[in-house]
Coordinates of C-alpha atoms in Angstrom, one line a residue:
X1 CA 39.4 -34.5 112.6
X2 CA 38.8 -30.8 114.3
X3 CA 38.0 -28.3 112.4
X4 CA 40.3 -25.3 112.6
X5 CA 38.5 -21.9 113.5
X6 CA 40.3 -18.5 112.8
X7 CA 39.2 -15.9 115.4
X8 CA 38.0 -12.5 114.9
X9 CA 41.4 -10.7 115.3
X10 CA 43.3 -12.8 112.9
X11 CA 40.4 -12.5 110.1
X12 CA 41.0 -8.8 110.6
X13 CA 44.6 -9.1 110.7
X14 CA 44.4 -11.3 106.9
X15 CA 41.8 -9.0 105.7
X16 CA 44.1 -6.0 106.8
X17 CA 47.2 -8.0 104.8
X18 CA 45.4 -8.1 101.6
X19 CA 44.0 -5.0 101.4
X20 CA 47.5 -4.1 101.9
X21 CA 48.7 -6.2 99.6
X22 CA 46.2 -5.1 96.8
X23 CA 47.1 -1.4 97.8
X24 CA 51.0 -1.3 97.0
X25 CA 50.1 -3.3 93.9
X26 CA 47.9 -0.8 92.9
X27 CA 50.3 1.7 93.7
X28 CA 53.4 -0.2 91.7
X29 CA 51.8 -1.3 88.9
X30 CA 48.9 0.9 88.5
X31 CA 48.1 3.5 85.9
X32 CA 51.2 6.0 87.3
X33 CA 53.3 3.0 88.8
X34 CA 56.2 3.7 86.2
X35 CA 56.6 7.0 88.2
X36 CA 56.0 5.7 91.7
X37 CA 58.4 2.7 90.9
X38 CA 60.8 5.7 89.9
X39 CA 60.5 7.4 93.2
X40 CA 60.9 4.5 95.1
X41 CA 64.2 3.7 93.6
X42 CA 65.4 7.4 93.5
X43 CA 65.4 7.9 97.3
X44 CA 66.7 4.3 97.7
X45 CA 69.9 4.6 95.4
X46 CA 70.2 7.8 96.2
X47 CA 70.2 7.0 100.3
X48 CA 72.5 3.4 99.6
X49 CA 75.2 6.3 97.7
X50 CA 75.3 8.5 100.8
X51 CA 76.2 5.7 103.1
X52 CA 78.7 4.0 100.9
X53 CA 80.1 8.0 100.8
X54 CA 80.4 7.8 104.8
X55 CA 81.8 4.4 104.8
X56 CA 85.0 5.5 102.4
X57 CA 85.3 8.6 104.9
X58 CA 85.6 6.4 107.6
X59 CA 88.1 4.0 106.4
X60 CA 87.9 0.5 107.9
X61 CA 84.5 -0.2 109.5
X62 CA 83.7 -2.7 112.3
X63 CA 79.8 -4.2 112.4
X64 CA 78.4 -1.6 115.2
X65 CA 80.4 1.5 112.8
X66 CA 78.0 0.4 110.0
X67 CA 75.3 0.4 111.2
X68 CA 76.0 3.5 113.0
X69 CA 76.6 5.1 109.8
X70 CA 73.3 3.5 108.4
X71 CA 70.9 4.5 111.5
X72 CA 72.4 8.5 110.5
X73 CA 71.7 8.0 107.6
X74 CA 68.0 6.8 108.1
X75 CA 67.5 9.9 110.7
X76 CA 68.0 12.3 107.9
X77 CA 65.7 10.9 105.6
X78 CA 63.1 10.5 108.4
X79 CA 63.5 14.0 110.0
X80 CA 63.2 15.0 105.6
X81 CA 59.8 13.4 105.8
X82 CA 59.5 12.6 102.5
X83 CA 59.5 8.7 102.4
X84 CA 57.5 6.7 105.2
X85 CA 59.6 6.2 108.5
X86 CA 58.2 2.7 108.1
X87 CA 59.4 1.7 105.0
X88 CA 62.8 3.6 105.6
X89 CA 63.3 1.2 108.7
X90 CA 62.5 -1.8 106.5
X91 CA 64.7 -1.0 104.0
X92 CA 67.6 0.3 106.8
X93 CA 67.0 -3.4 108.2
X94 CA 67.7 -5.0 104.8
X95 CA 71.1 -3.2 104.4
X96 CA 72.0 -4.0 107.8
X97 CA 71.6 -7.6 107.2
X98 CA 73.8 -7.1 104.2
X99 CA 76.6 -7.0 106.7
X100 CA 78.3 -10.7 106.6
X101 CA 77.9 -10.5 102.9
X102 CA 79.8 -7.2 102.6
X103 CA 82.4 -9.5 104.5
X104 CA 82.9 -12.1 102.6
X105 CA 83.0 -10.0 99.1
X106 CA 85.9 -7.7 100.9
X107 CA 87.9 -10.8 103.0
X108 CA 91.3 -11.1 101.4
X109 CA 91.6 -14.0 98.9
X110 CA 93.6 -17.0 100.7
X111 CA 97.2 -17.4 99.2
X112 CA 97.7 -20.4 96.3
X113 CA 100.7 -22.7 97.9
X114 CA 102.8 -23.1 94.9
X115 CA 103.7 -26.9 94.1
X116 CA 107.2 -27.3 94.1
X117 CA 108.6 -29.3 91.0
X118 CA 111.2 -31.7 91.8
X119 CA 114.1 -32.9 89.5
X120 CA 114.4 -36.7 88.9

């Protein structure tokens, strides 16, 4: 059986993941991580509110409309500067995705046929 070798770039690329890793865990859960968890989700509710705020203004939305109203959205918080443009993209991408599911919670409910009863 070979033996598998990892080369020098993806060592550095898995040593660059955990450190990473151990970072935001740090950051979440650390000593002041009550108050960082805090922030995170006051920019994130607070962004989700402003686009649900555009989407009732503009009435019924196609796919491209959303995520029109989503990429504005994002450029205001990035131009703000006050959350990482990095982790506004990721979270921009996860509402984007959001789309088809948005779908199916709004799609009309499909009609019950009524059985008719006959007399005998």
């Amino acid at each position: 059986m070979k033996k598998k070798e990892f080369s020098t770039t993806k060592l550095m690329a898995l040593g660059a993941g955990a450190a990473a890793l151990a970072a935001s865990t740090y950051y979440f859960f650390g000593p002041a991580g009550k108050i960082h968890r805090q922030k995170a989700a006051g920019w994130m509710i607070k962004m989700k509110g402003e686009i649900v705020e555009r989407l009732e203004e503009a009435g019924e939305v196609s796919e491209a409309a959303y995520h029109n109203i989503i990429d504005s959205v994002l450029a205001s918080y990035v131009t703000a500067g006050k959350v990482a443009p990095a982790e506004l993209q990721m979270f921009a991408d996860t509402l984007k995705g959001q789309w088809k599911n948005i779908l199916k919670s709004v799609a009309t409910p499909k009609k019950k046929v009524a059985k008719k009863v006959s007399k005998k």
